[in-house]
Amino acid sequence: MTDIQTMDSGTRRKTELRCFVLLAVVLAPVLAVALVGGLGFSIWIYQMFAGPPGPPM
């Protein structure tokens, strides 16, 4: 891989833009969906064993 300090300004700008797009457009939404989905799945599994929330009957 090319050393970031030896790149010229245009190449470095392209690399940083590509990295930002990867993080902001791809990685952040995928991680958000995975975290929310994982939390929902764990709550669903918990409620299968503990029962639904609410006052005891």
Short mmCIF file of N, CA, C and O in Angstrom, two decimals:
data_model
loop_
_atom_site.label_atom_id
_atom_site.label_comp_id
_atom_site.label_asym_id
_atom_site.label_seq_id
_atom_site.Cartn_x
_atom_site.Cartn_y
_atom_site.Cartn_z
N MET A 1 0.85 -1.18 0.00
CA MET A 1 0.00 0.00 0.00
C MET A 1 0.89 1.24 0.00
O MET A 1 1.97 1.26 0.55
N THR A 2 0.39 2.29 -0.58
CA THR A 2 1.16 3.52 -0.69
C THR A 2 1.16 4.26 0.63
O THR A 2 0.15 4.36 1.30
N ASP A 3 2.30 4.79 1.00
CA ASP A 3 2.41 5.58 2.21
C ASP A 3 1.62 6.88 2.04
O ASP A 3 1.75 7.57 1.04
N ILE A 4 0.79 7.21 3.00
CA ILE A 4 -0.08 8.39 2.90
C ILE A 4 0.72 9.69 2.85
O ILE A 4 0.29 10.67 2.27
N GLN A 5 1.92 9.70 3.41
CA GLN A 5 2.73 10.93 3.43
C GLN A 5 3.39 11.21 2.08
O GLN A 5 3.72 12.34 1.78
N THR A 6 3.59 10.18 1.26
CA THR A 6 4.24 10.37 -0.03
C THR A 6 3.25 10.64 -1.15
O THR A 6 3.67 10.87 -2.27
N MET A 7 1.95 10.60 -0.89
CA MET A 7 0.94 10.86 -1.93
C MET A 7 0.87 12.35 -2.23
O MET A 7 1.08 13.18 -1.36
N ASP A 8 0.53 12.65 -3.48
CA ASP A 8 0.30 14.05 -3.79
C ASP A 8 -1.11 14.43 -3.33
O ASP A 8 -1.89 13.59 -2.90
N SER A 9 -1.42 15.70 -3.42
CA SER A 9 -2.67 16.23 -2.86
C SER A 9 -3.91 15.61 -3.50
O SER A 9 -4.86 15.27 -2.81
N GLY A 10 -3.91 15.47 -4.82
CA GLY A 10 -5.08 14.93 -5.51
C GLY A 10 -5.35 13.48 -5.18
O GLY A 10 -6.50 13.07 -4.96
N THR A 11 -4.29 12.68 -5.14
CA THR A 11 -4.45 11.26 -4.81
C THR A 11 -4.90 11.08 -3.38
O THR A 11 -5.75 10.24 -3.09
N ARG A 12 -4.33 11.87 -2.49
CA ARG A 12 -4.71 11.77 -1.08
C ARG A 12 -6.17 12.16 -0.89
O ARG A 12 -6.90 11.52 -0.14
N ARG A 13 -6.62 13.19 -1.59
CA ARG A 13 -8.01 13.63 -1.48
C ARG A 13 -8.96 12.54 -1.97
O ARG A 13 -9.98 12.27 -1.34
N LYS A 14 -8.61 11.89 -3.09
CA LYS A 14 -9.43 10.80 -3.61
C LYS A 14 -9.49 9.65 -2.62
O LYS A 14 -10.55 9.06 -2.40
N THR A 15 -8.36 9.32 -2.03
CA THR A 15 -8.31 8.21 -1.06
C THR A 15 -9.16 8.52 0.17
O THR A 15 -9.92 7.66 0.64
N GLU A 16 -9.04 9.73 0.67
CA GLU A 16 -9.83 10.11 1.85
C GLU A 16 -11.32 10.16 1.52
O GLU A 16 -12.14 9.75 2.35
N LEU A 17 -11.68 10.63 0.34
CA LEU A 17 -13.08 10.66 -0.07
C LEU A 17 -13.64 9.25 -0.19
O LEU A 17 -14.75 8.96 0.27
N ARG A 18 -12.87 8.36 -0.79
CA ARG A 18 -13.30 6.96 -0.93
C ARG A 18 -13.47 6.31 0.44
O ARG A 18 -14.44 5.58 0.68
N CYS A 19 -12.57 6.59 1.35
CA CYS A 19 -12.66 6.05 2.71
C CYS A 19 -13.89 6.60 3.43
O CYS A 19 -14.61 5.86 4.10
N PHE A 20 -14.15 7.90 3.30
CA PHE A 20 -15.31 8.51 3.93
C PHE A 20 -16.61 7.92 3.39
O PHE A 20 -17.53 7.61 4.15
N VAL A 21 -16.68 7.76 2.07
CA VAL A 21 -17.89 7.19 1.47
C VAL A 21 -18.10 5.76 1.95
O VAL A 21 -19.23 5.37 2.28
N LEU A 22 -17.04 5.00 2.03
CA LEU A 22 -17.16 3.63 2.53
C LEU A 22 -17.70 3.63 3.96
O LEU A 22 -18.61 2.86 4.29
N LEU A 23 -17.16 4.49 4.81
CA LEU A 23 -17.59 4.51 6.20
C LEU A 23 -19.00 5.07 6.37
O LEU A 23 -19.82 4.52 7.10
N ALA A 24 -19.30 6.17 5.70
CA ALA A 24 -20.57 6.87 5.92
C ALA A 24 -21.73 6.24 5.17
O ALA A 24 -22.84 6.20 5.68
N VAL A 25 -21.50 5.74 3.97
CA VAL A 25 -22.59 5.25 3.14
C VAL A 25 -22.78 3.74 3.28
O VAL A 25 -23.90 3.24 3.17
N VAL A 26 -21.72 3.01 3.55
CA VAL A 26 -21.81 1.56 3.59
C VAL A 26 -21.73 1.03 5.02
O VAL A 26 -22.65 0.36 5.49
N LEU A 27 -20.65 1.34 5.70
CA LEU A 27 -20.38 0.69 6.98
C LEU A 27 -21.31 1.16 8.10
O LEU A 27 -21.81 0.33 8.87
N ALA A 28 -21.56 2.44 8.21
CA ALA A 28 -22.41 2.95 9.29
C ALA A 28 -23.84 2.41 9.21
O ALA A 28 -24.37 1.92 10.22
N PRO A 29 -24.51 2.44 8.05
CA PRO A 29 -25.85 1.87 8.00
C PRO A 29 -25.88 0.36 8.24
O PRO A 29 -26.80 -0.14 8.91
N VAL A 30 -24.90 -0.34 7.74
CA VAL A 30 -24.86 -1.79 7.96
C VAL A 30 -24.69 -2.10 9.44
O VAL A 30 -25.38 -2.98 9.99
N LEU A 31 -23.81 -1.39 10.11
CA LEU A 31 -23.62 -1.61 11.55
C LEU A 31 -24.87 -1.22 12.34
O LEU A 31 -25.23 -1.90 13.31
N ALA A 32 -25.52 -0.13 11.96
CA ALA A 32 -26.73 0.29 12.66
C ALA A 32 -27.83 -0.75 12.53
O ALA A 32 -28.48 -1.11 13.51
N VAL A 33 -28.04 -1.25 11.32
CA VAL A 33 -29.07 -2.28 11.11
C VAL A 33 -28.71 -3.55 11.87
O VAL A 33 -29.57 -4.19 12.48
N ALA A 34 -27.44 -3.92 11.86
CA ALA A 34 -27.02 -5.13 12.57
C ALA A 34 -27.22 -4.99 14.07
O ALA A 34 -27.68 -5.93 14.74
N LEU A 35 -26.88 -3.83 14.64
CA LEU A 35 -27.05 -3.64 16.08
C LEU A 35 -28.51 -3.63 16.48
O LEU A 35 -28.90 -4.28 17.46
N VAL A 36 -29.34 -2.89 15.75
CA VAL A 36 -30.76 -2.84 16.08
C VAL A 36 -31.42 -4.19 15.87
O VAL A 36 -32.23 -4.64 16.68
N GLY A 37 -31.05 -4.87 14.79
CA GLY A 37 -31.58 -6.21 14.54
C GLY A 37 -31.15 -7.20 15.60
O GLY A 37 -31.93 -8.04 16.05
N GLY A 38 -29.89 -7.12 16.01
CA GLY A 38 -29.40 -8.01 17.07
C GLY A 38 -30.09 -7.77 18.40
O GLY A 38 -30.42 -8.71 19.13
N LEU A 39 -30.33 -6.49 18.73
CA LEU A 39 -31.04 -6.18 19.96
C LEU A 39 -32.47 -6.70 19.91
O LEU A 39 -32.96 -7.31 20.86
N GLY A 40 -33.15 -6.47 18.79
CA GLY A 40 -34.52 -6.97 18.64
C GLY A 40 -34.58 -8.48 18.71
O GLY A 40 -35.48 -9.06 19.32
N PHE A 41 -33.62 -9.14 18.08
CA PHE A 41 -33.59 -10.60 18.11
C PHE A 41 -33.35 -11.11 19.52
O PHE A 41 -34.00 -12.07 19.96
N SER A 42 -32.44 -10.47 20.26
CA SER A 42 -32.18 -10.93 21.63
C SER A 42 -33.38 -10.69 22.53
O SER A 42 -33.69 -11.53 23.40
N ILE A 43 -34.10 -9.59 22.35
CA ILE A 43 -35.32 -9.36 23.14
C ILE A 43 -36.38 -10.39 22.78
O ILE A 43 -37.09 -10.91 23.66
N TRP A 44 -36.52 -10.71 21.51
CA TRP A 44 -37.49 -11.70 21.07
C TRP A 44 -37.18 -13.08 21.68
O TRP A 44 -38.08 -13.77 22.19
N ILE A 45 -35.90 -13.48 21.67
CA ILE A 45 -35.51 -14.76 22.26
C ILE A 45 -35.77 -14.75 23.77
O ILE A 45 -36.28 -15.72 24.34
N TYR A 46 -35.44 -13.63 24.44
CA TYR A 46 -35.69 -13.52 25.87
C TYR A 46 -37.17 -13.68 26.19
O TYR A 46 -37.56 -14.37 27.13
N GLN A 47 -38.02 -13.03 25.40
CA GLN A 47 -39.46 -13.10 25.66
C GLN A 47 -40.03 -14.49 25.36
O GLN A 47 -41.08 -14.84 25.90
N MET A 48 -39.37 -15.26 24.52
CA MET A 48 -39.83 -16.63 24.29
C MET A 48 -39.71 -17.47 25.57
O MET A 48 -40.54 -18.34 25.84
N PHE A 49 -38.70 -17.17 26.38
CA PHE A 49 -38.48 -17.94 27.60
C PHE A 49 -39.13 -17.29 28.82
O PHE A 49 -39.62 -17.97 29.70
N ALA A 50 -39.11 -15.95 28.90
CA ALA A 50 -39.60 -15.26 30.09
C ALA A 50 -41.06 -14.84 29.98
O ALA A 50 -41.66 -14.45 30.98
N GLY A 51 -41.62 -14.88 28.81
CA GLY A 51 -43.00 -14.44 28.62
C GLY A 51 -43.05 -12.98 28.25
O GLY A 51 -42.08 -12.24 28.40
N PRO A 52 -44.21 -12.53 27.76
CA PRO A 52 -44.32 -11.14 27.35
C PRO A 52 -44.32 -10.20 28.55
O PRO A 52 -44.63 -10.60 29.67
N PRO A 53 -43.97 -8.92 28.32
CA PRO A 53 -43.98 -7.98 29.43
C PRO A 53 -45.41 -7.64 29.85
O PRO A 53 -46.34 -7.75 29.06
N GLY A 54 -45.55 -7.26 31.06
CA GLY A 54 -46.88 -6.88 31.56
C GLY A 54 -47.05 -7.33 32.99
O GLY A 54 -46.19 -8.02 33.56
N PRO A 55 -48.18 -6.99 33.59
CA PRO A 55 -48.42 -7.42 34.96
C PRO A 55 -48.63 -8.93 35.05
O PRO A 55 -49.14 -9.55 34.11
N PRO A 56 -48.21 -9.53 36.15
CA PRO A 56 -48.41 -10.98 36.30
C PRO A 56 -49.89 -11.32 36.42
O PRO A 56 -50.68 -10.55 36.96
N MET A 57 -50.26 -12.43 35.90
CA MET A 57 -51.66 -12.85 35.94
C MET A 57 -52.00 -13.54 37.23
O MET A 57 -51.44 -14.26 37.83
#
